[in-house]
PDB file of C-alpha atoms in Angstrom:
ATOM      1  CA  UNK A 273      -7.827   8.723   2.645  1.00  0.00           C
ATOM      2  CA  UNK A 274      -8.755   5.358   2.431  1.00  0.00           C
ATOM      3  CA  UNK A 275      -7.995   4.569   5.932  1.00  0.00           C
ATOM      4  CA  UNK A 276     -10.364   7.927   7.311  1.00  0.00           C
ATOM      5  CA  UNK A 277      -7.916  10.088   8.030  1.00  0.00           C
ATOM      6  CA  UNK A 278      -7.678  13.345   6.497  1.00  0.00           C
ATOM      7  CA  UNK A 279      -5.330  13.966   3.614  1.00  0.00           C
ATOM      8  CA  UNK A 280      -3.834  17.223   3.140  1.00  0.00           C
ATOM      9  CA  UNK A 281      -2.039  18.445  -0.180  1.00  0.00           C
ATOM     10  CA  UNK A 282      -0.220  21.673  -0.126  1.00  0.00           C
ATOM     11  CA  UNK A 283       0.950  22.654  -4.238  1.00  0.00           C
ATOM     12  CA  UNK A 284       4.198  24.899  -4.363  1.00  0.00           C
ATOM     13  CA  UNK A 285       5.447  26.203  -7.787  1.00  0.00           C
ATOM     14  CA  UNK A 286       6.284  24.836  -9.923  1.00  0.00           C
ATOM     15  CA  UNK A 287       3.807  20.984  -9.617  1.00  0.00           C
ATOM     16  CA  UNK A 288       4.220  19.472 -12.385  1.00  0.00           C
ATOM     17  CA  UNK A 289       4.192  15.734 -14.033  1.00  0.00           C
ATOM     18  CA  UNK A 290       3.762  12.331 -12.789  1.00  0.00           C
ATOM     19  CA  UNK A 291       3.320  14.029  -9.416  1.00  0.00           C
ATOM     20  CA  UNK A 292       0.077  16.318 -10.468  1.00  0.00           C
ATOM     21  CA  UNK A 293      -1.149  13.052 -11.870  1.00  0.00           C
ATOM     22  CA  UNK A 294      -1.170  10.877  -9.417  1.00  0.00           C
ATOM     23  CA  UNK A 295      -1.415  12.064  -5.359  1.00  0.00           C
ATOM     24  CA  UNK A 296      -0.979  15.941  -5.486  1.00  0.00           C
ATOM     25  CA  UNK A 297      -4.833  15.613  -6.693  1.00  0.00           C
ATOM     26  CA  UNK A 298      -6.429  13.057  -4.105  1.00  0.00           C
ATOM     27  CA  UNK A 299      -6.331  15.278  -0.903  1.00  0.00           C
ATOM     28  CA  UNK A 300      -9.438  15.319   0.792  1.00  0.00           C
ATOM     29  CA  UNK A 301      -8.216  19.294   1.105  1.00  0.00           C
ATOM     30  CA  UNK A 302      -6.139  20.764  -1.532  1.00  0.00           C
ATOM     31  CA  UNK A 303      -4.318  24.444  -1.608  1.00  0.00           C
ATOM     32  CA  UNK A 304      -1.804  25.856  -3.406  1.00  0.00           C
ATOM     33  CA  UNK A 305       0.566  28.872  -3.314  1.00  0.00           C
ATOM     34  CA  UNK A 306      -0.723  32.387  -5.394  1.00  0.00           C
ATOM     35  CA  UNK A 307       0.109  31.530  -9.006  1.00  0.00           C
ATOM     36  CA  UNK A 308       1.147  28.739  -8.771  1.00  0.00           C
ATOM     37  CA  UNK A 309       2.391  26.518 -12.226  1.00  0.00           C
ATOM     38  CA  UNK A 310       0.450  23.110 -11.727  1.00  0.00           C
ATOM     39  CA  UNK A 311      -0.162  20.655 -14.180  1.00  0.00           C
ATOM     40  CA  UNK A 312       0.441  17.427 -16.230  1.00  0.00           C
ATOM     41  CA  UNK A 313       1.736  18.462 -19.546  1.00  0.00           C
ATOM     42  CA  UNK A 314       2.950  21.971 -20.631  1.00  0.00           C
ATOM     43  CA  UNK A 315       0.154  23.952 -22.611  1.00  0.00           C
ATOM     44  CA  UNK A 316       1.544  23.476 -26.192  1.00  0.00           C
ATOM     45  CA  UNK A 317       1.565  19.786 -25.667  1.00  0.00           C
ATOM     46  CA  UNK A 318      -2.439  20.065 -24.378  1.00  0.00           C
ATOM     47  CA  UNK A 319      -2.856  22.602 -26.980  1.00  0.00           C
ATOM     48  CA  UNK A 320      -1.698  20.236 -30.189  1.00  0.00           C
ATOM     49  CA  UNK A 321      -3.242  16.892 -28.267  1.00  0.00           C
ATOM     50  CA  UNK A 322      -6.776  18.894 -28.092  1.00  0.00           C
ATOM     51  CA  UNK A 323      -6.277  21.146 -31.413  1.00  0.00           C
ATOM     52  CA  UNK A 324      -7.730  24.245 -28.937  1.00  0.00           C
ATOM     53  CA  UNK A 325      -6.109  27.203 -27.699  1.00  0.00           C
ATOM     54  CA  UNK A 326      -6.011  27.306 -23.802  1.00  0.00           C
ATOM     55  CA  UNK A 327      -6.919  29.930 -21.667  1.00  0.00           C
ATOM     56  CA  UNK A 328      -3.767  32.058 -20.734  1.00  0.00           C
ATOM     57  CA  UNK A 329      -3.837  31.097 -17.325  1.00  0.00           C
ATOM     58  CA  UNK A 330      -4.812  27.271 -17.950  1.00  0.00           C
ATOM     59  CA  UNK A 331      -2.465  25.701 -15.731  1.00  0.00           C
ATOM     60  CA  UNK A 332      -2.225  28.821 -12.627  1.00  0.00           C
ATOM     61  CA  UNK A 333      -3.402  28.224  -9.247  1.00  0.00           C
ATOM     62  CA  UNK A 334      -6.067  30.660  -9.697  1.00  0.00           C
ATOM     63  CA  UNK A 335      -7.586  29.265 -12.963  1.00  0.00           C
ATOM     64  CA  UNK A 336      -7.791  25.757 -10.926  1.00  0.00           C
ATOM     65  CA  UNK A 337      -9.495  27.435  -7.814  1.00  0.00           C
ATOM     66  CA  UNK A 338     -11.700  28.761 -10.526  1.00  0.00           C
ATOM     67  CA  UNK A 339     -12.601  25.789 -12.071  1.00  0.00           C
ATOM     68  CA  UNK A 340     -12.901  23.512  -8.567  1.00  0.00           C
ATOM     69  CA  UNK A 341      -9.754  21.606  -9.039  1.00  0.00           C
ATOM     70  CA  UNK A 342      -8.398  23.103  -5.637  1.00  0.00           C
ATOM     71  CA  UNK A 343     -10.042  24.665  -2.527  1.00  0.00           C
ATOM     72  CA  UNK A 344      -7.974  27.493  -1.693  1.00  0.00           C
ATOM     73  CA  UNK A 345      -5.004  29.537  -2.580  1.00  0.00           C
ATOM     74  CA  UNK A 346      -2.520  30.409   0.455  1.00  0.00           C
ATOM     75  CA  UNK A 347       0.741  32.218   0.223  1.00  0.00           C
ATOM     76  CA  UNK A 348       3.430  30.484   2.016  1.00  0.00           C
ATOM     77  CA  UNK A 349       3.440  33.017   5.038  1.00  0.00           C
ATOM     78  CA  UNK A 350      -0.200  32.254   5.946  1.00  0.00           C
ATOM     79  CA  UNK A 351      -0.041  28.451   5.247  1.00  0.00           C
ATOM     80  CA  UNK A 352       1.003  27.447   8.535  1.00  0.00           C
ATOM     81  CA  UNK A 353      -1.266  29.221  10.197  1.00  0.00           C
ATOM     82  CA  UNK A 354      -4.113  28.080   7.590  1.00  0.00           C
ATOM     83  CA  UNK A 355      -3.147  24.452   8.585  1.00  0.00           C
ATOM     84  CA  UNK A 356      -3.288  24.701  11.869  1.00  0.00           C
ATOM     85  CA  UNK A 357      -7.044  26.032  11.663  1.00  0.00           C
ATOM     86  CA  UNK A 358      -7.933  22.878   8.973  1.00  0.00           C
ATOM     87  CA  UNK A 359      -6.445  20.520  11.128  1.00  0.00           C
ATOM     88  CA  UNK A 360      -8.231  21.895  14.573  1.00  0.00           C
ATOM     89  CA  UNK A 361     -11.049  21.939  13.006  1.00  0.00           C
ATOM     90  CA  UNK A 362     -11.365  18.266  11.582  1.00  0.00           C
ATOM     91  CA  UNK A 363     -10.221  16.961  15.167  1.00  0.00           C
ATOM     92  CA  UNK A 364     -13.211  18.389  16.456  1.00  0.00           C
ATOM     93  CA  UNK A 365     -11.287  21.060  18.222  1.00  0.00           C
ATOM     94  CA  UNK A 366      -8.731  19.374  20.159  1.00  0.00           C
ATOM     95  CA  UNK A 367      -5.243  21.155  20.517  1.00  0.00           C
TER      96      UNK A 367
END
């Protein structure tokens, strides 16, 4: 973030809207749950604005991962744990 601390953005299904749009994207660290449904628009929208079919998994967490829009998929089980390990490891190790 602008003021140098680190900005984490977990993405649950569905994300979708104004939300994806504005600061679900900005983390400094973004992850989202297995298949998750994240984007703007829904794909017929995209599909008639662009006049191009989309891939069938456009808008999945695991297309975005693909692509570099995110940097990790975690299932909700394993996300605190996952967490924990980001944020010991950008306070330089301190509990």
């Amino acid at each position: 973030s602008d003021a140098g601390n680190l900005y984490l953005t977990v993405l649950t299904n569905p994300t979708t809207g104004g939300v994806t749009a504005s600061f679900a994207m900005l983390g400094d660290i973004i992850i989202a749950e297995p298949n998750a449904l994240i984007g703007f628009a829904g794909p017929r929208v995209i599909e008639q604005t662009i006049r191009q079919k989309l891939p069938a998994n456009f808008q999945r967490a695991e297309y975005l991962l693909k692509t570099g829009f995110i940097d990790d998929i975690v299932g909700r089980r394993e996300q605190k744990a996952y967490l924990a390990r980001v944020l010991k490891i950008h306070s330089g190790g301190r509990s």
